[in-house]
């Protein structure tokens, strides 16, 4: 049923699981090539700002960091920003792809010890390895530069060379909440995928490990997600 927590089981069956996923046809091939289909899948303002920065860097010109910084809207929680990452079309296609993969019957490893429903999008045992290239592009081309701009004293290029992506599903009768925790990352990007109609939901923040003296004593600030459209995201420190 895909809810095994023991890494040994997934490691032992990795080749079989990879073969099984490989035999199940892709539904939306463009999802697996984010660079090649960026105009269709990435938010236009984000894509234009990143491309302008890349063009300036390639010619030795000055990078307009303010254009990138303008994409980050502060929230009521300190050091938590709101931004658009994907087009609504990307979100719809990804949700359809995940349901298509789920219909294969091949076990999917639970994303983490708290979420029981969803899928790991990385090339790890029990994950969807075919998504790995799209995840790499998202992390290194889009998420890392924004995190370096937002948190220059805490995130440098050498601090953000690895990535781990997964999706989770919240539904009545399944997972409906998430325990208080700190992410094992320097920065985290949470994207709302949908599906519409999307009601309620919010993410509560306290302090940050290794930044605040007593992070659990910092008053809670909630970022409501009820008005987030598919493709909108929040960027925050991983601690």
PDB file of C-alpha atoms in Angstrom:
ATOM      1  CA  UNK A   1       0.000   0.000   0.000  1.00  0.00           C
ATOM      2  CA  UNK A   2       3.018   2.283  -0.327  1.00  0.00           C
ATOM      3  CA  UNK A   3       3.156   3.265   3.355  1.00  0.00           C
ATOM      4  CA  UNK A   4       6.233   1.293   4.339  1.00  0.00           C
ATOM      5  CA  UNK A   5       8.513   3.390   6.530  1.00  0.00           C
ATOM      6  CA  UNK A   6      11.459   1.019   6.429  1.00  0.00           C
ATOM      7  CA  UNK A   7      14.132   2.289   4.039  1.00  0.00           C
ATOM      8  CA  UNK A   8      15.494  -1.240   3.667  1.00  0.00           C
ATOM      9  CA  UNK A   9      12.311  -2.398   1.896  1.00  0.00           C
ATOM     10  CA  UNK A  10      12.476   0.442  -0.620  1.00  0.00           C
ATOM     11  CA  UNK A  11      16.221  -0.030  -1.182  1.00  0.00           C
ATOM     12  CA  UNK A  12      15.806  -3.775  -1.746  1.00  0.00           C
ATOM     13  CA  UNK A  13      13.020  -3.263  -4.310  1.00  0.00           C
ATOM     14  CA  UNK A  14      14.338  -0.157  -6.052  1.00  0.00           C
ATOM     15  CA  UNK A  15      15.128  -1.833  -9.386  1.00  0.00           C
ATOM     16  CA  UNK A  16      11.746  -3.524  -9.556  1.00  0.00           C
ATOM     17  CA  UNK A  17       9.897  -0.318  -8.674  1.00  0.00           C
ATOM     18  CA  UNK A  18      11.897   1.702 -11.210  1.00  0.00           C
ATOM     19  CA  UNK A  19      11.138  -0.863 -13.900  1.00  0.00           C
ATOM     20  CA  UNK A  20       7.439  -0.836 -13.042  1.00  0.00           C
ATOM     21  CA  UNK A  21       7.241   2.963 -13.183  1.00  0.00           C
ATOM     22  CA  UNK A  22       9.193   2.927 -16.449  1.00  0.00           C
ATOM     23  CA  UNK A  23       6.631   0.621 -18.054  1.00  0.00           C
ATOM     24  CA  UNK A  24       3.757   2.949 -17.169  1.00  0.00           C
ATOM     25  CA  UNK A  25       3.438   5.593 -19.931  1.00  0.00           C
ATOM     26  CA  UNK A  26       3.768   9.288 -19.124  1.00  0.00           C
ATOM     27  CA  UNK A  27       0.602  11.337 -19.429  1.00  0.00           C
ATOM     28  CA  UNK A  28       2.114  14.814 -19.889  1.00  0.00           C
ATOM     29  CA  UNK A  29       5.659  14.531 -21.242  1.00  0.00           C
ATOM     30  CA  UNK A  30       6.352  18.282 -20.949  1.00  0.00           C
ATOM     31  CA  UNK A  31       6.319  18.046 -17.157  1.00  0.00           C
ATOM     32  CA  UNK A  32       9.547  16.066 -17.299  1.00  0.00           C
ATOM     33  CA  UNK A  33      11.405  18.815 -19.196  1.00  0.00           C
ATOM     34  CA  UNK A  34      10.907  22.083 -17.312  1.00  0.00           C
ATOM     35  CA  UNK A  35      13.645  23.924 -19.200  1.00  0.00           C
ATOM     36  CA  UNK A  36      12.242  22.948 -22.584  1.00  0.00           C
ATOM     37  CA  UNK A  37       8.681  23.950 -21.707  1.00  0.00           C
ATOM     38  CA  UNK A  38       9.343  26.853 -19.332  1.00  0.00           C
ATOM     39  CA  UNK A  39       7.179  29.275 -21.344  1.00  0.00           C
ATOM     40  CA  UNK A  40       4.203  27.013 -20.735  1.00  0.00           C
ATOM     41  CA  UNK A  41       4.925  25.944 -17.169  1.00  0.00           C
ATOM     42  CA  UNK A  42       6.798  28.707 -15.292  1.00  0.00           C
ATOM     43  CA  UNK A  43       5.154  31.956 -14.201  1.00  0.00           C
ATOM     44  CA  UNK A  44       5.925  34.554 -16.916  1.00  0.00           C
ATOM     45  CA  UNK A  45       7.262  37.259 -14.556  1.00  0.00           C
ATOM     46  CA  UNK A  46       9.556  34.837 -12.755  1.00  0.00           C
ATOM     47  CA  UNK A  47      10.803  33.360 -16.010  1.00  0.00           C
ATOM     48  CA  UNK A  48      11.464  36.769 -17.566  1.00  0.00           C
ATOM     49  CA  UNK A  49      13.372  37.988 -14.506  1.00  0.00           C
ATOM     50  CA  UNK A  50      15.507  34.847 -14.329  1.00  0.00           C
ATOM     51  CA  UNK A  51      16.256  34.933 -18.052  1.00  0.00           C
ATOM     52  CA  UNK A  52      17.277  38.597 -17.827  1.00  0.00           C
ATOM     53  CA  UNK A  53      19.639  37.789 -14.961  1.00  0.00           C
ATOM     54  CA  UNK A  54      21.098  34.828 -16.875  1.00  0.00           C
ATOM     55  CA  UNK A  55      21.615  36.959 -20.008  1.00  0.00           C
ATOM     56  CA  UNK A  56      23.359  39.660 -17.984  1.00  0.00           C
ATOM     57  CA  UNK A  57      25.603  37.115 -16.282  1.00  0.00           C
ATOM     58  CA  UNK A  58      26.558  35.495 -19.584  1.00  0.00           C
ATOM     59  CA  UNK A  59      27.705  38.822 -21.056  1.00  0.00           C
ATOM     60  CA  UNK A  60      29.387  40.134 -17.922  1.00  0.00           C
ATOM     61  CA  UNK A  61      26.741  42.789 -17.396  1.00  0.00           C
ATOM     62  CA  UNK A  62      25.104  43.938 -14.179  1.00  0.00           C
ATOM     63  CA  UNK A  63      22.329  41.691 -12.906  1.00  0.00           C
ATOM     64  CA  UNK A  64      19.143  43.528 -12.014  1.00  0.00           C
ATOM     65  CA  UNK A  65      18.612  41.966  -8.604  1.00  0.00           C
ATOM     66  CA  UNK A  66      15.761  44.348  -7.813  1.00  0.00           C
ATOM     67  CA  UNK A  67      13.690  42.803 -10.597  1.00  0.00           C
ATOM     68  CA  UNK A  68      14.074  39.429  -8.924  1.00  0.00           C
ATOM     69  CA  UNK A  69      13.608  40.836  -5.434  1.00  0.00           C
ATOM     70  CA  UNK A  70      10.346  42.477  -6.531  1.00  0.00           C
ATOM     71  CA  UNK A  71       8.883  39.019  -7.074  1.00  0.00           C
ATOM     72  CA  UNK A  72       9.070  38.335  -3.322  1.00  0.00           C
ATOM     73  CA  UNK A  73       6.133  39.764  -1.384  1.00  0.00           C
ATOM     74  CA  UNK A  74       6.591  39.839   2.420  1.00  0.00           C
ATOM     75  CA  UNK A  75       3.944  38.117   4.550  1.00  0.00           C
ATOM     76  CA  UNK A  76       2.927  38.739   8.158  1.00  0.00           C
ATOM     77  CA  UNK A  77       5.496  36.122   9.232  1.00  0.00           C
ATOM     78  CA  UNK A  78       9.091  37.396   9.411  1.00  0.00           C
ATOM     79  CA  UNK A  79      11.383  36.116   6.638  1.00  0.00           C
ATOM     80  CA  UNK A  80       8.490  34.407   4.838  1.00  0.00           C
ATOM     81  CA  UNK A  81       7.734  35.566   1.292  1.00  0.00           C
ATOM     82  CA  UNK A  82       4.940  34.999  -1.183  1.00  0.00           C
ATOM     83  CA  UNK A  83       5.572  34.593  -4.914  1.00  0.00           C
ATOM     84  CA  UNK A  84       4.270  33.036  -8.110  1.00  0.00           C
ATOM     85  CA  UNK A  85       6.278  30.074  -9.392  1.00  0.00           C
ATOM     86  CA  UNK A  86       4.195  28.004 -11.807  1.00  0.00           C
ATOM     87  CA  UNK A  87       1.371  28.632 -14.237  1.00  0.00           C
ATOM     88  CA  UNK A  88      -2.070  27.235 -13.368  1.00  0.00           C
ATOM     89  CA  UNK A  89      -1.606  24.908 -16.335  1.00  0.00           C
ATOM     90  CA  UNK A  90       1.481  23.339 -14.749  1.00  0.00           C
ATOM     91  CA  UNK A  91      -0.466  22.690 -11.561  1.00  0.00           C
ATOM     92  CA  UNK A  92      -3.349  21.072 -13.408  1.00  0.00           C
ATOM     93  CA  UNK A  93      -1.048  18.878 -15.490  1.00  0.00           C
ATOM     94  CA  UNK A  94       0.957  17.785 -12.445  1.00  0.00           C
ATOM     95  CA  UNK A  95      -2.162  16.829 -10.497  1.00  0.00           C
ATOM     96  CA  UNK A  96      -3.395  14.840 -13.487  1.00  0.00           C
ATOM     97  CA  UNK A  97       0.011  13.180 -13.831  1.00  0.00           C
ATOM     98  CA  UNK A  98       0.084  12.186 -10.163  1.00  0.00           C
ATOM     99  CA  UNK A  99      -3.384  10.643 -10.374  1.00  0.00           C
ATOM    100  CA  UNK A 100      -2.286   8.823 -13.521  1.00  0.00           C
ATOM    101  CA  UNK A 101       0.781   7.461 -11.712  1.00  0.00           C
ATOM    102  CA  UNK A 102      -1.303   6.476  -8.699  1.00  0.00           C
ATOM    103  CA  UNK A 103      -3.607   4.505 -11.007  1.00  0.00           C
ATOM    104  CA  UNK A 104      -0.674   2.289 -12.019  1.00  0.00           C
ATOM    105  CA  UNK A 105      -0.830   0.516  -8.660  1.00  0.00           C
ATOM    106  CA  UNK A 106       2.949   0.736  -8.228  1.00  0.00           C
ATOM    107  CA  UNK A 107       3.697   1.601  -4.575  1.00  0.00           C
ATOM    108  CA  UNK A 108       4.660   5.200  -3.834  1.00  0.00           C
ATOM    109  CA  UNK A 109       6.795   5.977  -0.820  1.00  0.00           C
ATOM    110  CA  UNK A 110       5.236   8.370   1.669  1.00  0.00           C
ATOM    111  CA  UNK A 111       6.895  11.804   1.449  1.00  0.00           C
ATOM    112  CA  UNK A 112       8.041  11.917   5.095  1.00  0.00           C
ATOM    113  CA  UNK A 113       7.270  10.614   8.543  1.00  0.00           C
ATOM    114  CA  UNK A 114       4.339  13.014   9.010  1.00  0.00           C
ATOM    115  CA  UNK A 115       2.535  12.941   5.647  1.00  0.00           C
ATOM    116  CA  UNK A 116       1.005   9.634   4.589  1.00  0.00           C
ATOM    117  CA  UNK A 117      -0.341  10.728   1.204  1.00  0.00           C
ATOM    118  CA  UNK A 118       1.543  12.198  -1.715  1.00  0.00           C
ATOM    119  CA  UNK A 119       4.665  11.269  -3.632  1.00  0.00           C
ATOM    120  CA  UNK A 120       8.413  11.846  -3.610  1.00  0.00           C
ATOM    121  CA  UNK A 121       9.465  13.524  -6.852  1.00  0.00           C
ATOM    122  CA  UNK A 122      13.147  12.627  -6.585  1.00  0.00           C
ATOM    123  CA  UNK A 123      15.346   9.792  -7.858  1.00  0.00           C
ATOM    124  CA  UNK A 124      15.347   7.861  -4.576  1.00  0.00           C
ATOM    125  CA  UNK A 125      13.966   4.392  -3.808  1.00  0.00           C
ATOM    126  CA  UNK A 126      10.196   4.684  -3.909  1.00  0.00           C
ATOM    127  CA  UNK A 127      10.340   8.106  -5.593  1.00  0.00           C
ATOM    128  CA  UNK A 128       9.403   9.197  -9.101  1.00  0.00           C
ATOM    129  CA  UNK A 129      12.874   9.390 -10.583  1.00  0.00           C
ATOM    130  CA  UNK A 130      11.633  10.646 -13.934  1.00  0.00           C
ATOM    131  CA  UNK A 131      10.787  13.973 -12.294  1.00  0.00           C
ATOM    132  CA  UNK A 132      14.343  14.432 -11.045  1.00  0.00           C
ATOM    133  CA  UNK A 133      15.495  16.686 -13.887  1.00  0.00           C
ATOM    134  CA  UNK A 134      12.512  19.005 -13.511  1.00  0.00           C
ATOM    135  CA  UNK A 135      13.169  19.186  -9.777  1.00  0.00           C
ATOM    136  CA  UNK A 136      16.835  19.975 -10.383  1.00  0.00           C
ATOM    137  CA  UNK A 137      15.965  22.855 -12.708  1.00  0.00           C
ATOM    138  CA  UNK A 138      13.368  24.210 -10.287  1.00  0.00           C
ATOM    139  CA  UNK A 139      15.784  24.057  -7.359  1.00  0.00           C
ATOM    140  CA  UNK A 140      18.970  25.349  -8.959  1.00  0.00           C
ATOM    141  CA  UNK A 141      17.694  27.733 -11.647  1.00  0.00           C
ATOM    142  CA  UNK A 142      14.762  29.317  -9.808  1.00  0.00           C
ATOM    143  CA  UNK A 143      14.579  28.541  -6.089  1.00  0.00           C
ATOM    144  CA  UNK A 144      18.253  28.870  -5.129  1.00  0.00           C
ATOM    145  CA  UNK A 145      18.831  32.377  -6.593  1.00  0.00           C
ATOM    146  CA  UNK A 146      15.676  33.662  -4.903  1.00  0.00           C
ATOM    147  CA  UNK A 147      16.713  32.127  -1.581  1.00  0.00           C
ATOM    148  CA  UNK A 148      20.148  33.727  -1.888  1.00  0.00           C
ATOM    149  CA  UNK A 149      18.517  37.105  -2.480  1.00  0.00           C
ATOM    150  CA  UNK A 150      16.053  36.699   0.372  1.00  0.00           C
ATOM    151  CA  UNK A 151      18.545  35.345   2.915  1.00  0.00           C
ATOM    152  CA  UNK A 152      22.029  36.475   1.815  1.00  0.00           C
ATOM    153  CA  UNK A 153      23.608  35.912   5.226  1.00  0.00           C
ATOM    154  CA  UNK A 154      22.304  32.351   5.498  1.00  0.00           C
ATOM    155  CA  UNK A 155      22.097  30.931   1.976  1.00  0.00           C
ATOM    156  CA  UNK A 156      25.008  30.824  -0.448  1.00  0.00           C
ATOM    157  CA  UNK A 157      25.432  28.768  -3.594  1.00  0.00           C
ATOM    158  CA  UNK A 158      27.508  26.164  -1.764  1.00  0.00           C
ATOM    159  CA  UNK A 159      24.787  25.829   0.872  1.00  0.00           C
ATOM    160  CA  UNK A 160      22.090  24.880  -1.642  1.00  0.00           C
ATOM    161  CA  UNK A 161      23.511  22.269  -3.980  1.00  0.00           C
ATOM    162  CA  UNK A 162      21.111  19.490  -2.969  1.00  0.00           C
ATOM    163  CA  UNK A 163      17.340  19.329  -3.220  1.00  0.00           C
ATOM    164  CA  UNK A 164      14.466  17.170  -2.081  1.00  0.00           C
ATOM    165  CA  UNK A 165      11.015  17.599  -3.587  1.00  0.00           C
ATOM    166  CA  UNK A 166       7.729  15.930  -2.765  1.00  0.00           C
ATOM    167  CA  UNK A 167       4.027  16.622  -2.928  1.00  0.00           C
ATOM    168  CA  UNK A 168       1.521  16.042  -0.156  1.00  0.00           C
ATOM    169  CA  UNK A 169      -2.255  15.694  -0.198  1.00  0.00           C
ATOM    170  CA  UNK A 170      -4.600  16.993   2.458  1.00  0.00           C
ATOM    171  CA  UNK A 171      -8.144  15.646   2.471  1.00  0.00           C
ATOM    172  CA  UNK A 172     -10.862  14.960   5.025  1.00  0.00           C
ATOM    173  CA  UNK A 173     -10.404  11.407   6.237  1.00  0.00           C
ATOM    174  CA  UNK A 174      -6.690  11.445   5.360  1.00  0.00           C
ATOM    175  CA  UNK A 175      -4.031  13.927   6.468  1.00  0.00           C
ATOM    176  CA  UNK A 176      -5.681  17.124   7.701  1.00  0.00           C
ATOM    177  CA  UNK A 177      -2.851  18.739   9.686  1.00  0.00           C
ATOM    178  CA  UNK A 178       0.919  18.775  10.130  1.00  0.00           C
ATOM    179  CA  UNK A 179       2.792  18.592  13.423  1.00  0.00           C
ATOM    180  CA  UNK A 180       5.130  21.404  14.478  1.00  0.00           C
ATOM    181  CA  UNK A 181       8.560  20.761  12.993  1.00  0.00           C
ATOM    182  CA  UNK A 182      11.641  22.308  11.407  1.00  0.00           C
ATOM    183  CA  UNK A 183      12.622  21.440   7.842  1.00  0.00           C
ATOM    184  CA  UNK A 184      16.005  19.833   7.187  1.00  0.00           C
ATOM    185  CA  UNK A 185      16.933  22.469   4.597  1.00  0.00           C
ATOM    186  CA  UNK A 186      18.466  25.912   4.350  1.00  0.00           C
ATOM    187  CA  UNK A 187      15.360  27.131   2.520  1.00  0.00           C
ATOM    188  CA  UNK A 188      12.006  25.666   1.559  1.00  0.00           C
ATOM    189  CA  UNK A 189       9.637  26.486  -1.283  1.00  0.00           C
ATOM    190  CA  UNK A 190       6.015  25.412  -0.741  1.00  0.00           C
ATOM    191  CA  UNK A 191       3.819  25.641  -3.847  1.00  0.00           C
ATOM    192  CA  UNK A 192       0.022  25.400  -3.780  1.00  0.00           C
ATOM    193  CA  UNK A 193      -1.099  23.076  -6.577  1.00  0.00           C
ATOM    194  CA  UNK A 194      -4.875  23.159  -5.996  1.00  0.00           C
ATOM    195  CA  UNK A 195      -7.143  21.448  -6.602  1.00  0.00           C
ATOM    196  CA  UNK A 196      -9.923  23.988  -6.851  1.00  0.00           C
ATOM    197  CA  UNK A 197     -12.097  24.811  -5.053  1.00  0.00           C
ATOM    198  CA  UNK A 198      -9.464  25.209  -2.344  1.00  0.00           C
ATOM    199  CA  UNK A 199     -10.794  26.279   1.055  1.00  0.00           C
ATOM    200  CA  UNK A 200      -8.993  27.001   4.316  1.00  0.00           C
ATOM    201  CA  UNK A 201      -5.499  25.947   5.175  1.00  0.00           C
ATOM    202  CA  UNK A 202      -2.597  27.920   6.557  1.00  0.00           C
ATOM    203  CA  UNK A 203       1.001  27.579   7.641  1.00  0.00           C
ATOM    204  CA  UNK A 204       2.066  28.721  11.111  1.00  0.00           C
ATOM    205  CA  UNK A 205       5.606  29.919  11.827  1.00  0.00           C
ATOM    206  CA  UNK A 206       7.467  30.402  15.088  1.00  0.00           C
ATOM    207  CA  UNK A 207      11.210  31.079  15.334  1.00  0.00           C
ATOM    208  CA  UNK A 208      14.108  29.786  13.271  1.00  0.00           C
ATOM    209  CA  UNK A 209      16.735  27.397  14.566  1.00  0.00           C
ATOM    210  CA  UNK A 210      20.267  28.826  14.812  1.00  0.00           C
ATOM    211  CA  UNK A 211      18.837  32.303  14.193  1.00  0.00           C
ATOM    212  CA  UNK A 212      16.520  32.943  17.149  1.00  0.00           C
ATOM    213  CA  UNK A 213      17.703  32.319  20.678  1.00  0.00           C
ATOM    214  CA  UNK A 214      14.545  30.406  21.670  1.00  0.00           C
ATOM    215  CA  UNK A 215      12.694  29.625  18.431  1.00  0.00           C
ATOM    216  CA  UNK A 216       9.779  27.828  20.104  1.00  0.00           C
ATOM    217  CA  UNK A 217       9.082  30.869  22.291  1.00  0.00           C
ATOM    218  CA  UNK A 218       8.639  33.191  19.304  1.00  0.00           C
ATOM    219  CA  UNK A 219       4.933  34.108  18.936  1.00  0.00           C
ATOM    220  CA  UNK A 220       3.178  32.177  16.204  1.00  0.00           C
ATOM    221  CA  UNK A 221       2.430  33.925  12.911  1.00  0.00           C
ATOM    222  CA  UNK A 222       0.041  32.270  10.456  1.00  0.00           C
ATOM    223  CA  UNK A 223       0.211  32.670   6.671  1.00  0.00           C
ATOM    224  CA  UNK A 224      -3.293  31.838   5.368  1.00  0.00           C
ATOM    225  CA  UNK A 225      -3.351  29.894   2.113  1.00  0.00           C
ATOM    226  CA  UNK A 226      -7.056  30.261   1.340  1.00  0.00           C
ATOM    227  CA  UNK A 227      -6.464  33.044  -1.206  1.00  0.00           C
ATOM    228  CA  UNK A 228      -3.482  31.404  -2.910  1.00  0.00           C
ATOM    229  CA  UNK A 229      -4.100  30.548  -6.541  1.00  0.00           C
ATOM    230  CA  UNK A 230      -2.593  27.368  -8.036  1.00  0.00           C
ATOM    231  CA  UNK A 231       1.067  28.076  -8.748  1.00  0.00           C
ATOM    232  CA  UNK A 232       1.571  30.565  -5.913  1.00  0.00           C
ATOM    233  CA  UNK A 233       4.123  29.694  -3.256  1.00  0.00           C
ATOM    234  CA  UNK A 234       5.815  30.722  -0.059  1.00  0.00           C
ATOM    235  CA  UNK A 235       9.572  30.820   0.430  1.00  0.00           C
ATOM    236  CA  UNK A 236      10.940  30.457   3.963  1.00  0.00           C
ATOM    237  CA  UNK A 237      14.017  29.434   5.891  1.00  0.00           C
ATOM    238  CA  UNK A 238      14.248  25.705   6.438  1.00  0.00           C
ATOM    239  CA  UNK A 239      14.959  25.928  10.144  1.00  0.00           C
TER     240      UNK A 239
END
